[in-house]
Coordinates of C-alpha atoms in Angstrom, one line a residue:
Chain O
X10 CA 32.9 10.6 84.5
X11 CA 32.8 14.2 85.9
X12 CA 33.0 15.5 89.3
X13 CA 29.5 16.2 89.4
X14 CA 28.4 12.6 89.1
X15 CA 31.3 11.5 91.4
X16 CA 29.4 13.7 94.0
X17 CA 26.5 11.2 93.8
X18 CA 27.9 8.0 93.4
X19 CA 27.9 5.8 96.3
X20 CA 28.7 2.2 97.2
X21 CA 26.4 1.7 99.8
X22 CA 24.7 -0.9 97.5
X23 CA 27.4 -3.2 99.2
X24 CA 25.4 -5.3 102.5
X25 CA 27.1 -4.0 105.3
X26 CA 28.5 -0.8 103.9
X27 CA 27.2 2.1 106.2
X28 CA 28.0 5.5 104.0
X29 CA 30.2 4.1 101.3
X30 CA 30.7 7.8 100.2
X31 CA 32.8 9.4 99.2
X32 CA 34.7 7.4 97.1
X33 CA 38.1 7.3 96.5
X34 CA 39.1 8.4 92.5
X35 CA 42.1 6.5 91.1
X36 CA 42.5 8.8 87.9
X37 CA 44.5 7.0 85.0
X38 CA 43.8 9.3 82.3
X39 CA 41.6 12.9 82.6
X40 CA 40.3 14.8 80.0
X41 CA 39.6 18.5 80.2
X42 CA 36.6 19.4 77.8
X43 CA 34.9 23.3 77.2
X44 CA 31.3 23.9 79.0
X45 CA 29.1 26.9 78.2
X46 CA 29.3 28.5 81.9
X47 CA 25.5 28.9 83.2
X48 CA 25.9 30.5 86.2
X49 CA 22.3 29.9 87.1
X50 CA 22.4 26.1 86.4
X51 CA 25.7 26.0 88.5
X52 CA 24.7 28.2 91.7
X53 CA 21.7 25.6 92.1
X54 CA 23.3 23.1 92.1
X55 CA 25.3 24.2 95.0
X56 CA 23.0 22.8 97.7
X57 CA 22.8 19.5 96.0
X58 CA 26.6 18.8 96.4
X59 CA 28.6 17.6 99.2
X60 CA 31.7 20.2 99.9
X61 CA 34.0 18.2 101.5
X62 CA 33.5 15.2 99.1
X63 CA 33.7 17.8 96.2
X64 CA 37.3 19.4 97.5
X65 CA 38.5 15.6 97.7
X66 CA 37.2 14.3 94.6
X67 CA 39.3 17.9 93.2
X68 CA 42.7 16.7 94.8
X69 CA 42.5 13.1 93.6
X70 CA 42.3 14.2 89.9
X71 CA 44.7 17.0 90.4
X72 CA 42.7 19.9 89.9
X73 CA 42.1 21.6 93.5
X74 CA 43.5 24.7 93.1
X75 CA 42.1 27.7 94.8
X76 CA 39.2 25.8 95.8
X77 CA 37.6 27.1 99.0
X78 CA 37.8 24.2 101.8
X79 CA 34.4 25.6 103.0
X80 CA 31.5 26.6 100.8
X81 CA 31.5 30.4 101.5
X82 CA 28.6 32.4 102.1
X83 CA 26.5 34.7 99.6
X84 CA 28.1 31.8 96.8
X85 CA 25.5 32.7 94.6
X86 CA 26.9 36.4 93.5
X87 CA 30.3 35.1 93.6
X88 CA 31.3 34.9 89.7
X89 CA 34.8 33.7 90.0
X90 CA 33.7 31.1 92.6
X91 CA 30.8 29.8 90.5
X92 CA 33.4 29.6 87.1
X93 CA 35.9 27.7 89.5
X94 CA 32.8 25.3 90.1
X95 CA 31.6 25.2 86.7
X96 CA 35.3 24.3 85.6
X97 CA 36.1 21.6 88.5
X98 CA 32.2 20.2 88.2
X99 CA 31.6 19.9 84.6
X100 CA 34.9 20.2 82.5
X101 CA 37.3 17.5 84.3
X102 CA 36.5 13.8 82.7
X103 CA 38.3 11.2 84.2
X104 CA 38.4 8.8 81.1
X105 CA 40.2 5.5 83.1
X106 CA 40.7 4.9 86.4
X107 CA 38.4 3.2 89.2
X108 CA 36.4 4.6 92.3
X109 CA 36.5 2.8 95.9
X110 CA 34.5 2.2 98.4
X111 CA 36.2 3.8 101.5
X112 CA 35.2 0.8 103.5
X113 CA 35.3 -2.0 101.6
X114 CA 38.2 -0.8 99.4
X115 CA 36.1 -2.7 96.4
X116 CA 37.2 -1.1 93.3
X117 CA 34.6 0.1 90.4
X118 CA 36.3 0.6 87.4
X119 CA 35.9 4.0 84.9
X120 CA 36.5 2.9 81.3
X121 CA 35.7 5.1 78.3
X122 CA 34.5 7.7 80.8
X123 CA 32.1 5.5 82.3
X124 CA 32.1 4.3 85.8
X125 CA 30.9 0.4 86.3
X126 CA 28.7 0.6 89.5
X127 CA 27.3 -3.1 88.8
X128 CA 27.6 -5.0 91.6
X129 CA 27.4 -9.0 91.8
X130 CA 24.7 -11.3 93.5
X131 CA 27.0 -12.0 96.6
X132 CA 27.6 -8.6 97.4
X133 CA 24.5 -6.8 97.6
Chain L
X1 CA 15.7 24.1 67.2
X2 CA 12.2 22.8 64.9
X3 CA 10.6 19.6 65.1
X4 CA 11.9 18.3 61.8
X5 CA 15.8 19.4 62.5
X6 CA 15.3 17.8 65.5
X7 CA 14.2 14.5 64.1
X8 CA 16.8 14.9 61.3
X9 CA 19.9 14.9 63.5
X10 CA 18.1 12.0 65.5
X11 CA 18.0 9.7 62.6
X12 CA 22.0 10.0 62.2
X13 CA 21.7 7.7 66.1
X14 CA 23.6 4.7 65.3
X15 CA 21.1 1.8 66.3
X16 CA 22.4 -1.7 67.9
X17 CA 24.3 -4.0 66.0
X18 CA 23.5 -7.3 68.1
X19 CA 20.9 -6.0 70.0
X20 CA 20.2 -8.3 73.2
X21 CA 16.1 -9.8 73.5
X22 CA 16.0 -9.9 77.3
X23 CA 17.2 -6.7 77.5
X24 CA 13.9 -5.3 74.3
X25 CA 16.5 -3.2 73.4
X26 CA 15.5 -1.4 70.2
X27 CA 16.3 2.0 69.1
X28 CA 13.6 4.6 70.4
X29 CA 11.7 5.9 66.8
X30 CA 13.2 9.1 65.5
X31 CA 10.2 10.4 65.1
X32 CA 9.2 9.0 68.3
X33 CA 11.6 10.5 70.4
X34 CA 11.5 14.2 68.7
X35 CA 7.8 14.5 69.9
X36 CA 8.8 13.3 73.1
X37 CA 11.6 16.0 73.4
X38 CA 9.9 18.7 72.0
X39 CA 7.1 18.5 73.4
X40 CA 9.1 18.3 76.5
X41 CA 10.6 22.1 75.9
X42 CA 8.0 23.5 73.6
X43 CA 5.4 22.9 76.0
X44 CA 7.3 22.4 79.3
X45 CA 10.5 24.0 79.5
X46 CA 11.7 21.4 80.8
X47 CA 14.8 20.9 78.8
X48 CA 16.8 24.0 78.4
X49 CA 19.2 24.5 81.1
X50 CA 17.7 21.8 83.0
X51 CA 20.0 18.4 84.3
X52 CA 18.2 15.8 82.5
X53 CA 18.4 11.9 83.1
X54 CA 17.8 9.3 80.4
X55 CA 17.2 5.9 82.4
X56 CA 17.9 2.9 80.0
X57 CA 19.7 5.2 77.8
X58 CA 20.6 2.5 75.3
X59 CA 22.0 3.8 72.1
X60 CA 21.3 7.4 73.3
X61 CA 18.8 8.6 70.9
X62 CA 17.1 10.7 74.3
X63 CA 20.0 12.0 75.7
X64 CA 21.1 13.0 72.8
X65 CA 17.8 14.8 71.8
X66 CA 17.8 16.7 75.5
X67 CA 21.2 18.1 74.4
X68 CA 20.2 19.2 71.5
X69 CA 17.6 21.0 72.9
X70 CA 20.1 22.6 75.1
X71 CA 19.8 20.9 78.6
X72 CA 22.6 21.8 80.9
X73 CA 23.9 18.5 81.6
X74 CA 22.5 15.0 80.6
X75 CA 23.2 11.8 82.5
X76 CA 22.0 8.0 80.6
X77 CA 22.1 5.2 82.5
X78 CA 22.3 1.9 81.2
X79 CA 23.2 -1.6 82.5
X80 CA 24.7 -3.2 78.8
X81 CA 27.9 -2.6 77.9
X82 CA 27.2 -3.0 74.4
X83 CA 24.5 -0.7 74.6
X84 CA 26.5 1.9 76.9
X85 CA 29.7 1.7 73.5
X86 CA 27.1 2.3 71.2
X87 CA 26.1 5.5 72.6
X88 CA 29.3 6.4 73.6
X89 CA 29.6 6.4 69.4
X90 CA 27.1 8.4 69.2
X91 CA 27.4 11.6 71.4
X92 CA 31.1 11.6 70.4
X93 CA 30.0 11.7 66.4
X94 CA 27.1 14.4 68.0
X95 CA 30.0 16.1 69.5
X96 CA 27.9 17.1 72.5
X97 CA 29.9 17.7 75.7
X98 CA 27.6 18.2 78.4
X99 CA 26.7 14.4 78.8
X100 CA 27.8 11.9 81.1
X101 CA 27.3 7.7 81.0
X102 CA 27.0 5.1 84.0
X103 CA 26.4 1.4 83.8
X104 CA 24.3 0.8 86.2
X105 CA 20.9 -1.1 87.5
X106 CA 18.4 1.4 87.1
X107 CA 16.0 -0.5 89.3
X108 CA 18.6 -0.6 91.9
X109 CA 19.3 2.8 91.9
X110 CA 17.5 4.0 94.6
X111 CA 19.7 1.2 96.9
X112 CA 22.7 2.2 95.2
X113 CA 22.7 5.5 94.5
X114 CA 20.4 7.5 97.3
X115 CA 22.0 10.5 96.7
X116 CA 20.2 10.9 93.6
X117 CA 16.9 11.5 95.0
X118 CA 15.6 14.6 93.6
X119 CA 18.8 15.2 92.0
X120 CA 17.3 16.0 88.6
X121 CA 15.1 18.3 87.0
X122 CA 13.9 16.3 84.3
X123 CA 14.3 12.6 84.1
X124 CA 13.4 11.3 80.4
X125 CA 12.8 7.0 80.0
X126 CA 11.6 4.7 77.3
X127 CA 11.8 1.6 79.6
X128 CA 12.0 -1.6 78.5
X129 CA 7.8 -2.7 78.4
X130 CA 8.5 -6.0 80.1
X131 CA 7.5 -8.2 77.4
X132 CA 10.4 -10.9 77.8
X133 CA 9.9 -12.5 81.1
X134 CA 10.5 -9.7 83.1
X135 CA 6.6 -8.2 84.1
X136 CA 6.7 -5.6 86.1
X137 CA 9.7 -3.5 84.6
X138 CA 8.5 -0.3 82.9
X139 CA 6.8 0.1 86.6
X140 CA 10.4 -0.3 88.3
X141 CA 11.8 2.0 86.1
X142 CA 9.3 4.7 86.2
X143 CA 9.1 4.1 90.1
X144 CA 13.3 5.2 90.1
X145 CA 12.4 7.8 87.3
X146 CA 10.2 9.4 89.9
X147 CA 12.2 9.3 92.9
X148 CA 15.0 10.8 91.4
X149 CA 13.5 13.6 89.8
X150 CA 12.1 16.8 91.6
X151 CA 10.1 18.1 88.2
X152 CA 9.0 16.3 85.8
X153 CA 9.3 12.8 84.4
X154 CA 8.4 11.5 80.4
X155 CA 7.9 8.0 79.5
X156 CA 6.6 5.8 77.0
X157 CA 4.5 2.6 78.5
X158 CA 2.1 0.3 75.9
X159 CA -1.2 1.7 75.4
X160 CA -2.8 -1.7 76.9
X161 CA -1.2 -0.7 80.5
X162 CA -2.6 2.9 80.2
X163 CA -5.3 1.9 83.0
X164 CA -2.5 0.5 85.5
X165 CA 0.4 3.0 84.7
X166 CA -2.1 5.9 85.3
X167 CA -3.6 4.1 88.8
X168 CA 0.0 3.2 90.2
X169 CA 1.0 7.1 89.4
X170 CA -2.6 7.9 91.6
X171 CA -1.3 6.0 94.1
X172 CA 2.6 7.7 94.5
X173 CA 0.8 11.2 94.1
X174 CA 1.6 11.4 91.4
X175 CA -0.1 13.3 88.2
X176 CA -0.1 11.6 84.9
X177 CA -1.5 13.3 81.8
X178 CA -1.5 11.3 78.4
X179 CA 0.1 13.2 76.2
X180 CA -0.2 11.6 72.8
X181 CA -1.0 8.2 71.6
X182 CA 2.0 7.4 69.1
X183 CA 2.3 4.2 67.1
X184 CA 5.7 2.6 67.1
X185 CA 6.5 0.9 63.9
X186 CA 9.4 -1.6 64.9
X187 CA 11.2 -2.6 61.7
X188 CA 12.3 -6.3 62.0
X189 CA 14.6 -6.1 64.9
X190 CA 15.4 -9.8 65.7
X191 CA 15.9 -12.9 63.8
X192 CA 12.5 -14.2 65.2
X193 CA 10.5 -11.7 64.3
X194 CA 8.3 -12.9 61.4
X195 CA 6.4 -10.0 60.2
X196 CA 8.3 -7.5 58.4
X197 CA 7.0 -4.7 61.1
X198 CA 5.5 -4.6 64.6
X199 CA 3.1 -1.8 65.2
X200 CA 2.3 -1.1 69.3
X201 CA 0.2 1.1 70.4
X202 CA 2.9 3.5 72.6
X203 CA 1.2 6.6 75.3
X204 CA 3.3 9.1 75.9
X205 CA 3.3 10.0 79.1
X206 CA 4.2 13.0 81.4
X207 CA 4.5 12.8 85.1
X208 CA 4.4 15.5 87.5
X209 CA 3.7 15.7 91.4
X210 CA 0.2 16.9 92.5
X211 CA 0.2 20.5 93.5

């Protein structure tokens, strides 16, 4: 799982669960892997992403860094910025671990990369 | 990258070893899913560069194809584990990178996972055609296919549901143009399949919104 699918992922499948975002990365193992930098691709996805959940989901795996708490302005000509994203978006896997819901605390495990978001009968 | 080298490098896909009958999974057809995908950037440009989704990835063969054809970043979705391993296999042996897995219920995506409405620019499906007591499931999954792409959408649905796919698209607002008829040629995949091969009449389809 990378960061950029952990921006999306939600657990507000769960009945009563209000936001159920952002969730909570337990990272077990992480992989770092090389990504052709497309600045284009990257700078549009900019608007897509949540900040905030994006600067969290960087300190739980250990890679926050000189990340900007706040998405600064005129992003889109800022090089450095966009590699930083690029790096922290697409190049950090977390391999095992699990996510949690912040309000239920229910766990989704990540095995082989890939994060279980399944949920049973009795929860939904 | 050619037609033919892209069917080449498709046929190295690893298929199921126990594939599971309630779930029709079957390996998309090599050849099947290189006219798909290049059609899809030839024509379209709507591969390269682009964040692609493959719903019901199964054992990749899409996914994989979209990264061939240099799509930024691909995301398959499936709800087997055995299906999701298999794949795994496969874009590791592929060596492709830019490609991410999650088990999930597509048709519960939208509940699940909102925040990927319009998320993508391409989403890519060969849904299951509801043929094993579940009716009504190609729809589902071209209904999430839809909502969570902002471009385009390509899917395979059985000729003999060309009338109803095409209506239900009218009534989203949604534009779909039959691209090609194809004729899938399903070797014997399980045990109870008498004939040696199953040919089905297969449209290719691609959805786009009205302008």
């Amino acid at each position: 799982m990378k960061l950029i699918t952990h921006n999306m992922l939600t657990s507000k499948g769960i009945k009563n669960v209000k936001e159920g975002f952002p969730l909570k990365i337990q990272a077990d193992e992480v992989k770092n892997v090389d990504i052709d930098f497309d600045q284009d691709f990257i700078s549009k996805m900019v608007p897509k992403l949540d900040w905030n959940a994006l600067i969290f989901a960087a300190q739980c795996v250990g890679h926050k860094e000189d990340l900007p708490d706040t998405l600064p302005e005129g992003y889109e000509n800022d090089e450095d910025l966009l590699r930083k994203l690029h790096h922290i978006l697409l190049e950090v896997e977390v391999i095992n671990g699990c996510l949690e819901c912040p309000e239920t605390q229910r766990k989704f495990p990540i095995s082989n990369g890939i994060p279980n978001m399944l949920l049973n009968e009795d929860e939904v | 990258m050619k037609l033919k080298e892209l069917e080449s490098w498709l046929q190295d896909v690893q298929g199921f070893s126990a594939p599971r009958i309630l779930l029709e999974q079957y390996q998309t057809p090599p050849h099947i899913a290189a006219r798909v995908l290049h059609t899809a950037q030839a024509s379209f440009k709507d591969l390269e560069g682009k964040m692609v989704a493959d719903l019901g990835c199964g054992c990749g063969m899409l996914m994989l194809g979209a990264s061939l054809l240099e799509a930024a970043h691909v995301i398959g979705v499936d709800i087997d584990e055995g299906a999701l391993e298999v794949c795994q296999e496969n874009l590791t042996e592929a060596e492709v990178d830019n490609v991410e897995l999650i088990k999930a219920d597509v048709t519960r995506m939208m509940k699940d996972q909102p925040r990927f409405h319009k998320f993508f620019d391409t989403v890519l499906l060969n849904p299951p055609f509801g043929t094993k007591h579940n009716p009504g499931t190609d729809v589902a999954f071209l209904q999430t296919a839809l909502e969570i792409s902002h471009g385009a959408v390509y899917s395979l649905h059985k000729t003999s549901t060309r009338t109803h796919i095409v209506k239900k698209a009218g009534d989203w607002g949604v534009k779909a143009e039959v691209l090609a008829r194809l004729r899938y040629d399903l070797p014997n995949t399980y045990k109870f399949h008498k004939k040696a091969s199953v040919d089905i009449d297969v449209d290719f389809i691609r959805f786009s919104r009205q302008k």
